[in-house]
Tab-separated table of C-alpha atoms in Angstrom:
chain	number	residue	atom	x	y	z
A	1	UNK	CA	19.155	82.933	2.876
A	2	UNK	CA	15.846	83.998	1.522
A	3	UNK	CA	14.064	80.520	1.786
A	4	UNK	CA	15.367	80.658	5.633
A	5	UNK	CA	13.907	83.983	6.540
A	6	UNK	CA	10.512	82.577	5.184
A	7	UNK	CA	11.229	79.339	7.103
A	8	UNK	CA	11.657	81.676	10.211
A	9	UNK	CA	8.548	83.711	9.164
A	10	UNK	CA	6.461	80.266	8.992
A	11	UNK	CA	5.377	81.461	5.406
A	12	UNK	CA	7.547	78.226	4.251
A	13	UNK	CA	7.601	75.313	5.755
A	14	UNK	CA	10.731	72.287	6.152
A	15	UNK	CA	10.836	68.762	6.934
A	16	UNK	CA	14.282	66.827	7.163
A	17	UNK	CA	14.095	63.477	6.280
A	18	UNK	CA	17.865	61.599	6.791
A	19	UNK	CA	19.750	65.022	6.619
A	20	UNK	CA	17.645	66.084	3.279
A	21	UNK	CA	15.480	69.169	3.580
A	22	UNK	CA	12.318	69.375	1.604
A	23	UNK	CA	10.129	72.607	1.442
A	24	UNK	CA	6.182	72.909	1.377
A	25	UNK	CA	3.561	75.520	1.529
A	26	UNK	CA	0.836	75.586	4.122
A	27	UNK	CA	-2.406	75.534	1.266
A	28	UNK	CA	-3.582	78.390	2.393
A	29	UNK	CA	-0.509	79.998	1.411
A	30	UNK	CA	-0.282	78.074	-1.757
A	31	UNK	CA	-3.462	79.737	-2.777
A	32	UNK	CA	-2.719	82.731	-1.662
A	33	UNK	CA	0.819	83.015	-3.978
A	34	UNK	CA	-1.255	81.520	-6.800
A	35	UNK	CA	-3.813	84.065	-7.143
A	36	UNK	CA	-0.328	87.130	-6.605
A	37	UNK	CA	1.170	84.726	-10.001
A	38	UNK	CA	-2.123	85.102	-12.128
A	39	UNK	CA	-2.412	88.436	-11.615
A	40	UNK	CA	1.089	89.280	-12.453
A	41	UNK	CA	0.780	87.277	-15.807
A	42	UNK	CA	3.408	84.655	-14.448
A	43	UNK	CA	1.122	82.096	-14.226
A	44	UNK	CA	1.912	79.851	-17.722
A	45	UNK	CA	5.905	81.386	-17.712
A	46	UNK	CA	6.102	79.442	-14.120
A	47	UNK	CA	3.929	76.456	-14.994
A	48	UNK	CA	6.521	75.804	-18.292
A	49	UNK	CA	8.785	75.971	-16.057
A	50	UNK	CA	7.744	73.451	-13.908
A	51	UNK	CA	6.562	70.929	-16.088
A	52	UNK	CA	10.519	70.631	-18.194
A	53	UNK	CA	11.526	70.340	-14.564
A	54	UNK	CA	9.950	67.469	-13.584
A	55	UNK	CA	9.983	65.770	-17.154
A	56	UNK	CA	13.539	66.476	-17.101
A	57	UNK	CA	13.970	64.832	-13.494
A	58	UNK	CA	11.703	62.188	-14.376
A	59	UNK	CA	13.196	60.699	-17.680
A	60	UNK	CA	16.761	61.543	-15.639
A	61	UNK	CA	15.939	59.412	-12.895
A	62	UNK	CA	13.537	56.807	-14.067
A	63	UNK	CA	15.028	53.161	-14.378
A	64	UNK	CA	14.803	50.895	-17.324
A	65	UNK	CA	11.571	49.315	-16.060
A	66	UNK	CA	9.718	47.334	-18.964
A	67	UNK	CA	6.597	47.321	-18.189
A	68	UNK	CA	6.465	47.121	-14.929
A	69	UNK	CA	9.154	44.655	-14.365
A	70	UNK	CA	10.665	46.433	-11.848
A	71	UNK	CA	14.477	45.922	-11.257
A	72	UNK	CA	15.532	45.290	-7.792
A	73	UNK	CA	17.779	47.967	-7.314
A	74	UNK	CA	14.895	50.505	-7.663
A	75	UNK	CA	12.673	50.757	-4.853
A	76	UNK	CA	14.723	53.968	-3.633
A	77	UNK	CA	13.098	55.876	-6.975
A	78	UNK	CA	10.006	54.701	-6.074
A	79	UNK	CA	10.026	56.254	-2.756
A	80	UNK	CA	11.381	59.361	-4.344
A	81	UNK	CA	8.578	59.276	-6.626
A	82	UNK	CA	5.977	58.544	-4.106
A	83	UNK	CA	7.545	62.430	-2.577
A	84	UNK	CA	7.132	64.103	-5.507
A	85	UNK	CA	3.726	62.596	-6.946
A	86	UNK	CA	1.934	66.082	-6.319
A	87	UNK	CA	4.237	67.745	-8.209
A	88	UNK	CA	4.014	64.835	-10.927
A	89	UNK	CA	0.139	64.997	-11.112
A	90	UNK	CA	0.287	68.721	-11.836
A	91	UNK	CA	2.613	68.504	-14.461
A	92	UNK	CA	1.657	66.305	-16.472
A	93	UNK	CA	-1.982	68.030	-15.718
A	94	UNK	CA	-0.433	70.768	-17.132
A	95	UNK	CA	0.931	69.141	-20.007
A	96	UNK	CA	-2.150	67.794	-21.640
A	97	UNK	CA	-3.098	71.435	-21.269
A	98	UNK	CA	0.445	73.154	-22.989
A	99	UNK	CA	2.129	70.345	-24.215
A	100	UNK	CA	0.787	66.781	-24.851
A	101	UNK	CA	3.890	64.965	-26.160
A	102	UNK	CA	5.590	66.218	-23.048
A	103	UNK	CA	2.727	64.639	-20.889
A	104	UNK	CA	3.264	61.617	-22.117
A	105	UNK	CA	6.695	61.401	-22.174
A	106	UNK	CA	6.240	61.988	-18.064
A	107	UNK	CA	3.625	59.318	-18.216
A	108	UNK	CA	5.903	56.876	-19.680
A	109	UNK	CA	8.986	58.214	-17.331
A	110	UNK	CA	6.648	57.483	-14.066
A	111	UNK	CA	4.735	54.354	-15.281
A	112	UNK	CA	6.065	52.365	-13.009
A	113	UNK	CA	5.780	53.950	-10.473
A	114	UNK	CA	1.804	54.416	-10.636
A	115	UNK	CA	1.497	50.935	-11.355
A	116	UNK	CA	3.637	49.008	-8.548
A	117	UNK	CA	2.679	51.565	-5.901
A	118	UNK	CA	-1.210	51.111	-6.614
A	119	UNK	CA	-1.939	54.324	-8.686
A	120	UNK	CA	-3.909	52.853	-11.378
A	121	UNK	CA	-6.879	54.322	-11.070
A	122	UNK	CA	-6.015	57.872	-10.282
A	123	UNK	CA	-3.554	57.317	-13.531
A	124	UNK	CA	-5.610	55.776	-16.123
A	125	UNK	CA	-7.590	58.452	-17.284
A	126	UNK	CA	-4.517	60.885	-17.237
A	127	UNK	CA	-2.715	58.512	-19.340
A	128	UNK	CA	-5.834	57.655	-21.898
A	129	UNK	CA	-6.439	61.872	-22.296
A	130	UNK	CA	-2.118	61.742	-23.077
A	131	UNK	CA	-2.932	59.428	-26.072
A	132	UNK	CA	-6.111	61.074	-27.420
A	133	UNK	CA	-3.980	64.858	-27.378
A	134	UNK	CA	-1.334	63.306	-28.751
A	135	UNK	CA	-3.282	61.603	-31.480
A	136	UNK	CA	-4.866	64.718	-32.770
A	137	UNK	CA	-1.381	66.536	-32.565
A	138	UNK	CA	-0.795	67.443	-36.542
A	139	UNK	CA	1.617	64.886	-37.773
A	140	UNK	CA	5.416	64.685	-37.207
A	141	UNK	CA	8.063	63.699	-39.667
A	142	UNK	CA	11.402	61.658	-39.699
A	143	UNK	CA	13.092	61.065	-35.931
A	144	UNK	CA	10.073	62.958	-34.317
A	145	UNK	CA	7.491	61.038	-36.120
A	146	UNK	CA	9.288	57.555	-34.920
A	147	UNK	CA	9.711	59.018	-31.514
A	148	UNK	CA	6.088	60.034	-30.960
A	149	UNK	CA	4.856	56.417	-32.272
A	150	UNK	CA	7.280	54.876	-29.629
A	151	UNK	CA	6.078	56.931	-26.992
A	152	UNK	CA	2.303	55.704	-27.991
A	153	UNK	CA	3.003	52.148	-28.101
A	154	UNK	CA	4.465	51.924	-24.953
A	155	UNK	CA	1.789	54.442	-23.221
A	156	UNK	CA	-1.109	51.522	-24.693
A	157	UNK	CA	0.708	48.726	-23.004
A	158	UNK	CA	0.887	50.704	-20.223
A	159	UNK	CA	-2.997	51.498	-20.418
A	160	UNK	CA	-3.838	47.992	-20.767
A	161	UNK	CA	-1.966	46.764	-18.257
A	162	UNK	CA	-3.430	49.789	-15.787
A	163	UNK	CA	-6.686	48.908	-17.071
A	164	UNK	CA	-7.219	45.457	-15.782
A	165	UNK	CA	-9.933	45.154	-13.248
A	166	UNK	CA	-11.040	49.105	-13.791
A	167	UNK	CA	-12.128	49.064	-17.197
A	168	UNK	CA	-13.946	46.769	-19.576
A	169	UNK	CA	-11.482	43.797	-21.083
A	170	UNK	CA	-12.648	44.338	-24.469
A	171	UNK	CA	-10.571	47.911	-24.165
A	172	UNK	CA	-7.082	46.464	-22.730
A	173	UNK	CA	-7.309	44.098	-25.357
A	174	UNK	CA	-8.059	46.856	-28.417
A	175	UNK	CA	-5.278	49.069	-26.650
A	176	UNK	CA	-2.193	46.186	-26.775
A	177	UNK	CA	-3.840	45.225	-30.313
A	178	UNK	CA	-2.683	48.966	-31.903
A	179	UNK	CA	0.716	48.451	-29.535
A	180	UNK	CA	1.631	45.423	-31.283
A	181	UNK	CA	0.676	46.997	-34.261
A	182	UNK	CA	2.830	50.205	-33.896
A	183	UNK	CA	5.863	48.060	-32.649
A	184	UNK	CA	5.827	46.171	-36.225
A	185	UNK	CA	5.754	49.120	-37.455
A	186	UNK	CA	8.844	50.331	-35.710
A	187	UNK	CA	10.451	47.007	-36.061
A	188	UNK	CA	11.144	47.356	-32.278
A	189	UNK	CA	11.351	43.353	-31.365
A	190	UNK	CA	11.977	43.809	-27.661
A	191	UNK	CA	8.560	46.253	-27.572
A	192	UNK	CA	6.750	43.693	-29.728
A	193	UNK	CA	7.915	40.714	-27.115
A	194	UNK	CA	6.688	42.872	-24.578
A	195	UNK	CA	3.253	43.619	-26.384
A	196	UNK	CA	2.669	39.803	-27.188
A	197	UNK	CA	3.259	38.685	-23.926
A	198	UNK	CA	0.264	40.833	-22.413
A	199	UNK	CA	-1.471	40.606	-24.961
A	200	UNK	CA	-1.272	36.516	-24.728
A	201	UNK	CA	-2.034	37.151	-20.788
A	202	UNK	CA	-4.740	38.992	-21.409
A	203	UNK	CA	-6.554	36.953	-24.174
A	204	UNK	CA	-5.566	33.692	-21.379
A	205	UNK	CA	-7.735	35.542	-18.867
A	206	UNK	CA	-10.217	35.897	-21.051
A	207	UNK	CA	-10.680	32.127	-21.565
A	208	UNK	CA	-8.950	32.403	-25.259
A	209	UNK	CA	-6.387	29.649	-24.565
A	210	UNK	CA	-5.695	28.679	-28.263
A	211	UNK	CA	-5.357	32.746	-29.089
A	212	UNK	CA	-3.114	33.506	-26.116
A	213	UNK	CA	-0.989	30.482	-27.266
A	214	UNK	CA	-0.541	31.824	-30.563
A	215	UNK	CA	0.689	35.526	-28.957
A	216	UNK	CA	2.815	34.217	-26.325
A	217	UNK	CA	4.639	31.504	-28.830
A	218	UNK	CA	5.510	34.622	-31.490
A	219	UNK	CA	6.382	36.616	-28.256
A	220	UNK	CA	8.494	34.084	-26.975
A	221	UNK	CA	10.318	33.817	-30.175
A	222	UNK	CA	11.007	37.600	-30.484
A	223	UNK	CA	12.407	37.606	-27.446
A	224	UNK	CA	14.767	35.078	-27.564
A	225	UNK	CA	15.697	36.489	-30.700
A	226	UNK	CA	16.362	40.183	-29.560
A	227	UNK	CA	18.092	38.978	-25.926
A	228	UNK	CA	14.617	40.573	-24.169
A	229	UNK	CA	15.257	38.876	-21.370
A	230	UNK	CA	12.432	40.034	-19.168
A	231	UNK	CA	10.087	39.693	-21.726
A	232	UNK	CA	10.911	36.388	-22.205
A	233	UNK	CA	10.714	35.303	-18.874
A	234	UNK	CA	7.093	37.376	-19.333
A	235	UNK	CA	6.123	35.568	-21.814
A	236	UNK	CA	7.779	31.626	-20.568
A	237	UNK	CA	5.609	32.130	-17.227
A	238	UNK	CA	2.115	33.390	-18.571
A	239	UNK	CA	2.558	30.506	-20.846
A	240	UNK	CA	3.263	27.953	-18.616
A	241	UNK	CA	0.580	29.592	-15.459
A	242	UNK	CA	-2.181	29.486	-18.418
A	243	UNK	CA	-1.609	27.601	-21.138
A	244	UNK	CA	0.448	24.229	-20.682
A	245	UNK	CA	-1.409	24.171	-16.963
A	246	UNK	CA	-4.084	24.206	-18.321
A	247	UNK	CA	-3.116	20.901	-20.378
A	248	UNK	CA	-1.485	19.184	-17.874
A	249	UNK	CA	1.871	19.250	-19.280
A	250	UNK	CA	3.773	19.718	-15.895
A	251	UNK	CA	7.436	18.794	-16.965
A	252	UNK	CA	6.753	22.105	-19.474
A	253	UNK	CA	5.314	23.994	-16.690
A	254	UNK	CA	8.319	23.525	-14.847
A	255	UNK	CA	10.980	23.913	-17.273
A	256	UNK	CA	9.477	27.511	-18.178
A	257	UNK	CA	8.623	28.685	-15.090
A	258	UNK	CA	12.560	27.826	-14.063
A	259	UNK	CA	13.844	29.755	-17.204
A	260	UNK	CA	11.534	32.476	-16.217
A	261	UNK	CA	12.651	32.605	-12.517
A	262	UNK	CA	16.262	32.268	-13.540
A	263	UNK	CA	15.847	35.302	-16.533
A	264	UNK	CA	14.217	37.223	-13.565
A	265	UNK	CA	17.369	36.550	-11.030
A	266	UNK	CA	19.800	37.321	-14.439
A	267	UNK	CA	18.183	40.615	-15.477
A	268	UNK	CA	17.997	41.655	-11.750
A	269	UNK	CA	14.601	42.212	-11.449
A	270	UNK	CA	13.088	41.265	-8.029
A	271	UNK	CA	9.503	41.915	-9.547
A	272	UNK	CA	10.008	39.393	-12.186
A	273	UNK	CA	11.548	37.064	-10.066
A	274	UNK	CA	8.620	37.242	-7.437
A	275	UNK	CA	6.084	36.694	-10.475
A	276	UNK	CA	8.232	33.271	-11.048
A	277	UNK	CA	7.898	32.555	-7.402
A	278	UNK	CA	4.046	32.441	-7.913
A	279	UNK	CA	4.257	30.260	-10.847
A	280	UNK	CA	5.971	27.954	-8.686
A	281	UNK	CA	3.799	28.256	-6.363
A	282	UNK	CA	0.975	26.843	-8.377
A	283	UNK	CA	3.249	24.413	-10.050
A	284	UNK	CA	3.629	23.150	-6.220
A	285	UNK	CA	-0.200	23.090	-5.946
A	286	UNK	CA	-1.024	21.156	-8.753
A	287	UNK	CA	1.753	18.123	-7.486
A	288	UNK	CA	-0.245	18.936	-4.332
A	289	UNK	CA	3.413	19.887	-2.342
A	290	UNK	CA	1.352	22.452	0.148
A	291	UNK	CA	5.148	22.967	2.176
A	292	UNK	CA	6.180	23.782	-1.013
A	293	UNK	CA	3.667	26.249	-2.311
A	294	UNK	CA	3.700	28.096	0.871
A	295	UNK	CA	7.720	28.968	0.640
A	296	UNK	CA	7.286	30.258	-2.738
A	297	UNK	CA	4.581	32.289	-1.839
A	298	UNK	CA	5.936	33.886	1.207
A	299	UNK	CA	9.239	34.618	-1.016
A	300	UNK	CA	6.781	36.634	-3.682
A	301	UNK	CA	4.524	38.357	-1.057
A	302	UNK	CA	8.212	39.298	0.951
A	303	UNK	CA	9.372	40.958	-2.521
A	304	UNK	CA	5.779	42.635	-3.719
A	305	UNK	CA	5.749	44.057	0.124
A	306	UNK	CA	9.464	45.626	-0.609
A	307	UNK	CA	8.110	47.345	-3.412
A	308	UNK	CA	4.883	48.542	-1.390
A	309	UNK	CA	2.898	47.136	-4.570
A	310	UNK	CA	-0.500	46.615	-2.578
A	311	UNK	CA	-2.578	44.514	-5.697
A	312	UNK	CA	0.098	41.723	-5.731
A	313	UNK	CA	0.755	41.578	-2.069
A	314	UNK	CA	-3.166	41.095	-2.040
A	315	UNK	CA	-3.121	38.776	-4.691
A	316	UNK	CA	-0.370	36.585	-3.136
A	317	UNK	CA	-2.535	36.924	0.363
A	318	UNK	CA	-5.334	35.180	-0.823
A	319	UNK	CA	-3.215	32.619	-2.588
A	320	UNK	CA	-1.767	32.057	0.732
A	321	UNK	CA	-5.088	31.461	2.007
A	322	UNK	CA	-5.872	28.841	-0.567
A	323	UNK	CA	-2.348	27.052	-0.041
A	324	UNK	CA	-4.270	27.081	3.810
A	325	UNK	CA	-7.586	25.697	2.702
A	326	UNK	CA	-5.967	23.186	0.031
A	327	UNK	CA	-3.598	22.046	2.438
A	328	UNK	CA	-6.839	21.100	5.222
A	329	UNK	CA	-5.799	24.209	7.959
A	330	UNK	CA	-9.376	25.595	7.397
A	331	UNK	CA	-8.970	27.992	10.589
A	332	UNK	CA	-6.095	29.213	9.599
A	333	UNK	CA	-7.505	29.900	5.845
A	334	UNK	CA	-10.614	31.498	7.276
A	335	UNK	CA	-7.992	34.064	9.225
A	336	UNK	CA	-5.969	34.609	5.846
A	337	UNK	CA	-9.196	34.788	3.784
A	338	UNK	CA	-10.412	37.957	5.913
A	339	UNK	CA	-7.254	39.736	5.967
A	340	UNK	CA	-7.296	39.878	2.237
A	341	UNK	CA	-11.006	41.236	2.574
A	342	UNK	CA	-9.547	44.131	4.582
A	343	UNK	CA	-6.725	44.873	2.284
């Protein structure tokens, strides 16, 4: 009853969405009841409050998403995430503040989410000032000790992975090196699987073929060993997109990039499984099968574009655009080619 008589004196306002109500302040407003809560002393009582909220709703709601292999049931929680990402931000704000631990846990609850919706930037430096609190924190002992190194190796695969294109290589690659490292430690194999694979993707891109081979073999073994299955199919495709490609061993290429696909499908992850469709893809390129190519590119850019994840719908634009060019429809390329620009 109270929230409706502010409703009717416009001092709160309501949108309904589907039959759901959600409540905002006009900023002015916000402001307003900010300065009334520090100078009643509520201020940091109200803030707590807020942040074991949204941790709490965060780690409650967040999917099993390994590294950003998003499962296809999922995009709902990334709309709800994309509602609440205000209140997100100043949480875990106020976490590196109060609470560091707690700020990274929310990191690693909403990692996902920052990095399929196209977040990356506005996270990574949230996420790196997580770690460095964290570090300093006085050390912990027994369960809370193994807990915080958990939460640290997954936050620097997570940095990494954020980190490609915005910051230097040489970084993402130190950052995934103390990962791995901290997963041995742990003797977490499904972590380390995940590690190795970027790691080996990342030393690939880099031009360090006979060093990403070495990572994505261990990682591949790891997996299959703990039943990873999303990390294997990880690790089977970077493989096959950047090392056996590169060597022209196309029967390999395509008998990874088919148990990758097929993992994908088996683990129910419609991220993964649009990632195989772009191995394909190239696969299809290199036997010069343009028809080919194409369909498995449109599948992948029809999946990234469920997920709203605006790098790899890019990224599957312009090799749309190349599929054009390869295939002689330079008009058509030239279109393709300019849209990508725009994006």
């Amino acid at each position: 009853d109270r929230l409706a008589q502010l409703v009717d004196k416009s001092l709160v306002q309501v949108d309904e969405d589907d039959g759901n109500a959600r409540y905002g302040l006009l900023e002015t407003i916000r402001q307003y009841a900010r300065d009334r809560l520090l100078e009643a002393g509520k201020a940091e009582e109200v803030r707590d409050a807020h942040l074991r909220y949204f941790l709490g709703l965060a780690e409650a709601t967040s999917p099993d998403i390994s590294f950003g292999l998003l499962l296809a049931a999922e995009t709902d929680w990334l709309d709800d995430c994309e509602r609440e990402k205000g209140n997100y931000r100043a949480a875990m704000e106020w976490g590196l503040e109060r609470d560091p631990e707690a700020a990274l846990r929310l990191a690693g609850a909403i990692v996902g989410f920052w990095e399929l919706r196209g977040y990356r930037r506005e996270a990574l430096p949230l996420v790196k000032m997580a770690l460095e609190r964290v570090a300093a924190l006085p050390p912990a002992e027994g369960d809370a000790a193994r807990s915080r190194l958990t939460l640290q190796a997954h936050a620097l695969v997570a940095l990494s992975n954020m980190g490609i294109g915005l910051v230097g290589g040489q970084e993402g690659i130190e950052a995934n090196q103390e990962a791995v490292r901290l997963f041995r430690e742990l003797g977490d194999q499904r972590g380390l699987a995940f590690a190795l694979s970027h790691l080996g993707f990342l030393s690939a891109i880099r031009g360090q073929a006979a060093l990403a081979e070495g990572f994505l073999e261990e990682a591949i073994l790891e997996a299959r060993q703990s039943g990873a299955k999303l990390a294997l199919a990880m690790a089977l495709g970077t493989q096959a997109q950047f090392v056996l490609m590169q060597r022209g061993e196309i029967d390999r290429v395509q008998a990874n990039l088919e148990e990758s696909a097929r993992l994908a499908r088996e683990a129910g992850s419609a991220w993964g499984t649009a990632m195989g469709d772009l191995g394909l893809a190239e696969l299809a390129v290199a036997r010069g099968d343009w028809k080919e190519a194409e369909a498995r590119a449109l599948e992948a850019k029809g999946l990234f574009a469920q997920f709203r994840d605006p790098l790899m719908v890019n990224a599957t634009q312009s090799r749309l655009a190349h599929i054009a060019r390869g295939a002689g429809r330079l008009d058509e390329a030239v279109s393709i080619y300019r849209q990508t620009i725009v994006m």
